[in-house]
PDB file of C-alpha atoms in Angstrom:
ATOM      1  CA  MET A  14    -132.571  22.767-265.660  1.00  0.00           C
ATOM      2  CA  THR A  15    -133.890  25.969-264.176  1.00  0.00           C
ATOM      3  CA  SER A  16    -131.911  28.184-261.867  1.00  0.00           C
ATOM      4  CA  GLY A  17    -134.280  27.329-258.988  1.00  0.00           C
ATOM      5  CA  ALA A  18    -133.747  23.583-259.483  1.00  0.00           C
ATOM      6  CA  ARG A  19    -130.001  24.101-259.745  1.00  0.00           C
ATOM      7  CA  ALA A  20    -129.974  26.131-256.500  1.00  0.00           C
ATOM      8  CA  SER A  21    -132.013  23.439-254.785  1.00  0.00           C
ATOM      9  CA  GLN A  22    -129.617  20.746-255.993  1.00  0.00           C
ATOM     10  CA  GLN A  23    -126.593  22.758-254.795  1.00  0.00           C
ATOM     11  CA  SER A  24    -128.271  23.353-251.451  1.00  0.00           C
ATOM     12  CA  GLN A  25    -128.911  19.631-251.096  1.00  0.00           C
ATOM     13  CA  LEU A  26    -125.295  18.818-252.041  1.00  0.00           C
ATOM     14  CA  SER A  27    -124.068  21.374-249.514  1.00  0.00           C
ATOM     15  CA  ALA A  28    -126.237  19.776-246.815  1.00  0.00           C
ATOM     16  CA  TYR A  29    -124.768  16.320-247.606  1.00  0.00           C
ATOM     17  CA  ARG A  30    -121.247  17.707-247.362  1.00  0.00           C
ATOM     18  CA  ARG A  31    -122.002  19.290-243.980  1.00  0.00           C
ATOM     19  CA  LEU A  32    -123.506  16.020-242.777  1.00  0.00           C
ATOM     20  CA  GLY A  33    -120.435  14.108-243.997  1.00  0.00           C
ATOM     21  CA  ARG A  34    -118.100  16.533-242.203  1.00  0.00           C
ATOM     22  CA  MET A  35    -120.130  16.260-239.006  1.00  0.00           C
ATOM     23  CA  ALA A  36    -120.010  12.454-239.192  1.00  0.00           C
ATOM     24  CA  LEU A  37    -116.232  12.547-239.709  1.00  0.00           C
ATOM     25  CA  ILE A  38    -115.718  14.964-236.803  1.00  0.00           C
ATOM     26  CA  GLY A  39    -118.011  12.867-234.595  1.00  0.00           C
ATOM     27  CA  SER A  40    -116.140   9.657-235.344  1.00  0.00           C
ATOM     28  CA  LEU A  41    -112.799  11.369-234.692  1.00  0.00           C
ATOM     29  CA  LEU A  42    -114.110  12.613-231.358  1.00  0.00           C
ATOM     30  CA  LEU A  43    -115.243   9.125-230.396  1.00  0.00           C
ATOM     31  CA  VAL A  44    -111.883   7.629-231.325  1.00  0.00           C
ATOM     32  CA  GLY A  45    -110.069  10.452-229.563  1.00  0.00           C
ATOM     33  CA  CYS A  46    -112.060   9.891-226.365  1.00  0.00           C
ATOM     34  CA  SER A  47    -110.900   6.325-225.949  1.00  0.00           C
ATOM     35  CA  GLY A  48    -108.046   6.165-223.476  1.00  0.00           C
ATOM     36  CA  PRO A  49    -104.487   5.079-224.129  1.00  0.00           C
ATOM     37  CA  THR A  50    -103.834   1.500-225.152  1.00  0.00           C
ATOM     38  CA  THR A  51    -101.309  -0.449-223.071  1.00  0.00           C
ATOM     39  CA  PRO A  52     -98.750  -1.738-225.592  1.00  0.00           C
ATOM     40  CA  VAL A  53     -97.538  -5.304-226.048  1.00  0.00           C
ATOM     41  CA  GLY A  54     -94.623  -6.115-223.744  1.00  0.00           C
ATOM     42  CA  PRO A  55     -93.859  -6.212-220.016  1.00  0.00           C
ATOM     43  CA  LEU A  56     -96.500  -4.724-217.706  1.00  0.00           C
ATOM     44  CA  GLY A  57     -94.823  -2.990-214.811  1.00  0.00           C
ATOM     45  CA  THR A  58     -91.570  -4.135-213.274  1.00  0.00           C
ATOM     46  CA  PRO A  59     -90.796  -7.828-212.685  1.00  0.00           C
ATOM     47  CA  LEU A  60     -91.202  -8.739-209.020  1.00  0.00           C
ATOM     48  CA  GLU A  61     -88.507 -10.502-206.996  1.00  0.00           C
ATOM     49  CA  PHE A  62     -89.406 -12.325-203.767  1.00  0.00           C
ATOM     50  CA  SER A  63     -86.975 -13.589-201.131  1.00  0.00           C
ATOM     51  CA  GLU A  64     -88.591 -13.065-197.719  1.00  0.00           C
ATOM     52  CA  GLY A  65     -89.734 -16.654-197.209  1.00  0.00           C
ATOM     53  CA  LEU A  66     -86.490 -18.196-198.369  1.00  0.00           C
ATOM     54  CA  ASP A  67     -84.405 -15.898-196.171  1.00  0.00           C
ATOM     55  CA  GLN A  68     -86.301 -17.114-193.087  1.00  0.00           C
ATOM     56  CA  HIS A  69     -85.299 -20.731-193.840  1.00  0.00           C
ATOM     57  CA  ASN A  70     -81.615 -20.119-194.575  1.00  0.00           C
ATOM     58  CA  ASP A  71     -78.780 -20.244-192.081  1.00  0.00           C
ATOM     59  CA  SER A  72     -77.046 -17.540-194.125  1.00  0.00           C
ATOM     60  CA  PRO A  73     -79.634 -15.110-195.563  1.00  0.00           C
ATOM     61  CA  SER A  74     -77.122 -13.427-197.865  1.00  0.00           C
ATOM     62  CA  VAL A  75     -76.371 -16.682-199.737  1.00  0.00           C
ATOM     63  CA  PRO A  76     -79.580 -18.621-200.427  1.00  0.00           C
ATOM     64  CA  VAL A  77     -79.139 -22.361-200.832  1.00  0.00           C
ATOM     65  CA  VAL A  78     -81.744 -23.737-203.213  1.00  0.00           C
ATOM     66  CA  ASP A  79     -82.480 -27.360-203.956  1.00  0.00           C
ATOM     67  CA  SER A  80     -84.377 -26.745-207.216  1.00  0.00           C
ATOM     68  CA  SER A  81     -86.542 -24.250-209.071  1.00  0.00           C
ATOM     69  CA  GLN A  82     -89.433 -24.359-211.531  1.00  0.00           C
ATOM     70  CA  ARG A  83     -91.087 -21.900-213.899  1.00  0.00           C
ATOM     71  CA  HIS A  84     -94.879 -21.604-214.279  1.00  0.00           C
ATOM     72  CA  GLN A  85     -97.083 -19.667-216.714  1.00  0.00           C
ATOM     73  CA  ALA A  86    -100.732 -18.713-216.951  1.00  0.00           C
ATOM     74  CA  THR A  87    -102.372 -16.974-219.918  1.00  0.00           C
ATOM     75  CA  PHE A  88    -105.640 -15.073-219.505  1.00  0.00           C
ATOM     76  CA  SER A  89    -107.741 -12.259-220.978  1.00  0.00           C
ATOM     77  CA  LEU A  90    -108.610  -8.988-219.292  1.00  0.00           C
ATOM     78  CA  GLY A  91    -110.686  -5.972-220.359  1.00  0.00           C
ATOM     79  CA  ASP A  92    -113.476  -5.149-222.776  1.00  0.00           C
ATOM     80  CA  PRO A  93    -112.371  -5.592-225.526  1.00  0.00           C
ATOM     81  CA  ALA A  94    -110.016  -8.181-224.076  1.00  0.00           C
ATOM     82  CA  ALA A  95    -106.253  -7.897-223.924  1.00  0.00           C
ATOM     83  CA  LYS A  96    -104.326 -11.151-223.649  1.00  0.00           C
ATOM     84  CA  LEU A  97    -101.818 -11.376-220.783  1.00  0.00           C
ATOM     85  CA  ARG A  98     -99.339 -13.914-219.459  1.00  0.00           C
ATOM     86  CA  LEU A  99     -98.262 -14.288-215.836  1.00  0.00           C
ATOM     87  CA  THR A 100     -94.920 -16.036-215.412  1.00  0.00           C
ATOM     88  CA  TRP A 101     -93.596 -16.993-212.005  1.00  0.00           C
ATOM     89  CA  THR A 102     -90.790 -19.091-210.606  1.00  0.00           C
ATOM     90  CA  ASN A 103     -90.565 -21.035-207.396  1.00  0.00           C
ATOM     91  CA  LEU A 104     -87.691 -22.327-205.309  1.00  0.00           C
ATOM     92  CA  GLU A 105     -87.696 -25.511-203.290  1.00  0.00           C
ATOM     93  CA  LYS A 106     -85.727 -25.700-200.068  1.00  0.00           C
ATOM     94  CA  ASP A 107     -86.060 -28.269-197.271  1.00  0.00           C
ATOM     95  CA  ASN A 108     -89.484 -29.535-198.420  1.00  0.00           C
ATOM     96  CA  HIS A 109     -90.841 -25.963-198.685  1.00  0.00           C
ATOM     97  CA  LEU A 110     -91.907 -24.218-201.924  1.00  0.00           C
ATOM     98  CA  PHE A 111     -91.263 -20.472-202.104  1.00  0.00           C
ATOM     99  CA  LEU A 112     -92.060 -17.928-204.798  1.00  0.00           C
ATOM    100  CA  ALA A 113     -88.916 -16.416-206.303  1.00  0.00           C
ATOM    101  CA  SER A 114     -90.203 -14.017-208.973  1.00  0.00           C
ATOM    102  CA  ALA A 115     -93.215 -12.989-211.037  1.00  0.00           C
ATOM    103  CA  ALA A 116     -93.805 -10.918-214.154  1.00  0.00           C
ATOM    104  CA  VAL A 117     -96.837  -9.956-216.239  1.00  0.00           C
ATOM    105  CA  GLU A 118     -96.603  -9.479-220.001  1.00  0.00           C
ATOM    106  CA  VAL A 119     -99.163  -8.111-222.461  1.00  0.00           C
ATOM    107  CA  LEU A 120     -99.291 -10.582-225.364  1.00  0.00           C
ATOM    108  CA  GLU A 121    -102.072  -8.884-227.358  1.00  0.00           C
ATOM    109  CA  ALA A 122    -103.126  -5.293-226.754  1.00  0.00           C
ATOM    110  CA  ALA A 123    -106.780  -4.244-226.890  1.00  0.00           C
ATOM    111  CA  PRO A 124    -107.706  -0.902-228.493  1.00  0.00           C
ATOM    112  CA  GLY A 125    -108.363   1.752-225.859  1.00  0.00           C
ATOM    113  CA  VAL A 126    -107.796  -0.619-222.915  1.00  0.00           C
ATOM    114  CA  SER A 127    -105.330   0.611-220.325  1.00  0.00           C
ATOM    115  CA  LEU A 128    -103.819  -1.943-217.923  1.00  0.00           C
ATOM    116  CA  GLN A 129    -102.172  -1.371-214.562  1.00  0.00           C
ATOM    117  CA  LEU A 130    -100.257  -3.817-212.352  1.00  0.00           C
ATOM    118  CA  ASP A 131    -100.316  -3.161-208.604  1.00  0.00           C
ATOM    119  CA  SER A 132     -97.799  -4.592-206.161  1.00  0.00           C
ATOM    120  CA  ALA A 133     -97.943  -8.157-204.894  1.00  0.00           C
ATOM    121  CA  SER A 134     -99.523  -9.100-201.600  1.00  0.00           C
ATOM    122  CA  ASN A 135     -97.589 -10.453-198.650  1.00  0.00           C
ATOM    123  CA  PRO A 136     -96.970 -14.200-198.879  1.00  0.00           C
ATOM    124  CA  ILE A 137     -99.282 -16.697-197.227  1.00  0.00           C
ATOM    125  CA  ASN A 138     -98.759 -20.395-196.604  1.00  0.00           C
ATOM    126  CA  ILE A 139    -101.483 -22.499-198.248  1.00  0.00           C
ATOM    127  CA  SER A 140    -100.157 -25.786-196.872  1.00  0.00           C
ATOM    128  CA  THR A 141     -98.602 -26.952-193.596  1.00  0.00           C
ATOM    129  CA  THR A 142     -95.670 -25.684-191.556  1.00  0.00           C
ATOM    130  CA  GLN A 143     -93.815 -28.937-192.326  1.00  0.00           C
ATOM    131  CA  ALA A 144     -94.239 -28.462-196.113  1.00  0.00           C
ATOM    132  CA  ALA A 145     -95.002 -24.810-196.775  1.00  0.00           C
ATOM    133  CA  ILE A 146     -96.351 -23.657-200.147  1.00  0.00           C
ATOM    134  CA  GLU A 147     -96.144 -19.902-200.598  1.00  0.00           C
ATOM    135  CA  GLN A 148     -98.937 -18.003-202.374  1.00  0.00           C
ATOM    136  CA  ARG A 149     -99.247 -14.348-203.335  1.00  0.00           C
ATOM    137  CA  SER A 150    -101.737 -12.282-205.280  1.00  0.00           C
ATOM    138  CA  LEU A 151    -101.519  -9.393-207.710  1.00  0.00           C
ATOM    139  CA  LEU A 152    -104.122  -6.769-208.448  1.00  0.00           C
ATOM    140  CA  LEU A 153    -104.600  -5.976-212.130  1.00  0.00           C
ATOM    141  CA  THR A 154    -106.804  -3.067-213.171  1.00  0.00           C
ATOM    142  CA  TRP A 155    -108.131  -2.460-216.661  1.00  0.00           C
ATOM    143  CA  SER A 156    -109.879   0.718-217.726  1.00  0.00           C
ATOM    144  CA  ARG A 157    -111.388   2.058-220.902  1.00  0.00           C
ATOM    145  CA  GLN A 158    -112.539   5.609-221.516  1.00  0.00           C
ATOM    146  CA  THR A 159    -115.384   5.999-223.977  1.00  0.00           C
ATOM    147  CA  PHE A 160    -117.225   9.116-225.065  1.00  0.00           C
ATOM    148  CA  LEU A 161    -119.947   8.641-222.457  1.00  0.00           C
ATOM    149  CA  LYS A 162    -118.336   6.738-219.575  1.00  0.00           C
ATOM    150  CA  THR A 163    -115.274   5.146-218.036  1.00  0.00           C
ATOM    151  CA  GLN A 164    -115.247   1.398-217.576  1.00  0.00           C
ATOM    152  CA  ARG A 165    -112.944   0.093-214.854  1.00  0.00           C
ATOM    153  CA  ARG A 166    -112.481  -3.236-213.132  1.00  0.00           C
ATOM    154  CA  THR A 167    -109.853  -4.662-210.803  1.00  0.00           C
ATOM    155  CA  VAL A 168    -109.198  -8.389-210.623  1.00  0.00           C
ATOM    156  CA  GLN A 169    -107.097 -10.389-208.218  1.00  0.00           C
ATOM    157  CA  VAL A 170    -104.752 -13.018-209.642  1.00  0.00           C
ATOM    158  CA  ARG A 171    -103.500 -15.558-207.098  1.00  0.00           C
ATOM    159  CA  PHE A 172    -100.491 -17.719-207.858  1.00  0.00           C
ATOM    160  CA  ALA A 173     -98.709 -20.294-205.751  1.00  0.00           C
ATOM    161  CA  ALA A 174     -95.301 -21.922-205.704  1.00  0.00           C
ATOM    162  CA  ASN A 175     -96.887 -25.278-206.586  1.00  0.00           C
ATOM    163  CA  GLY A 176     -97.946 -23.893-209.998  1.00  0.00           C
ATOM    164  CA  LYS A 177    -101.638 -23.336-209.220  1.00  0.00           C
ATOM    165  CA  TRP A 178    -103.300 -20.027-209.998  1.00  0.00           C
ATOM    166  CA  SER A 179    -106.743 -18.419-210.031  1.00  0.00           C
ATOM    167  CA  MET A 180    -108.339 -15.142-211.037  1.00  0.00           C
ATOM    168  CA  GLU A 181    -111.242 -13.429-209.276  1.00  0.00           C
TER     169      GLU A 181
END
């Protein structure tokens, strides 16, 4: 092999190494530009509700409850999707169903997807005054930072003391 051919081969090898380094740096930049991932576990602080029940008690400091139930809803949120679970409890008193508590938990995290739980809405009655059924809604926001843009979407999750729920 001549010295010119050897120099050409070394130049070509050097170019491949530079290209490989640039590809590695580029991929690290892309990975580094994705935002934080919300970990598996509770999202925010569990919410406790008592306003509706206090209005129907003779003694607001000591709530008298006939019965309670626990409800759950599992859904996906984000792109790529994280799997979440909403758990809420209701209390029944004098033919009325009230929400007692709610909590959101991340079951499966999604790489680069950040989740945020906003506070619950004020309660509304979705039934009659003789047999009230309390409903509230939560706002959940997911975001994902990529190299070129930020994706963000807020959804409303409604849940009621009768166990029904919806997501918009």
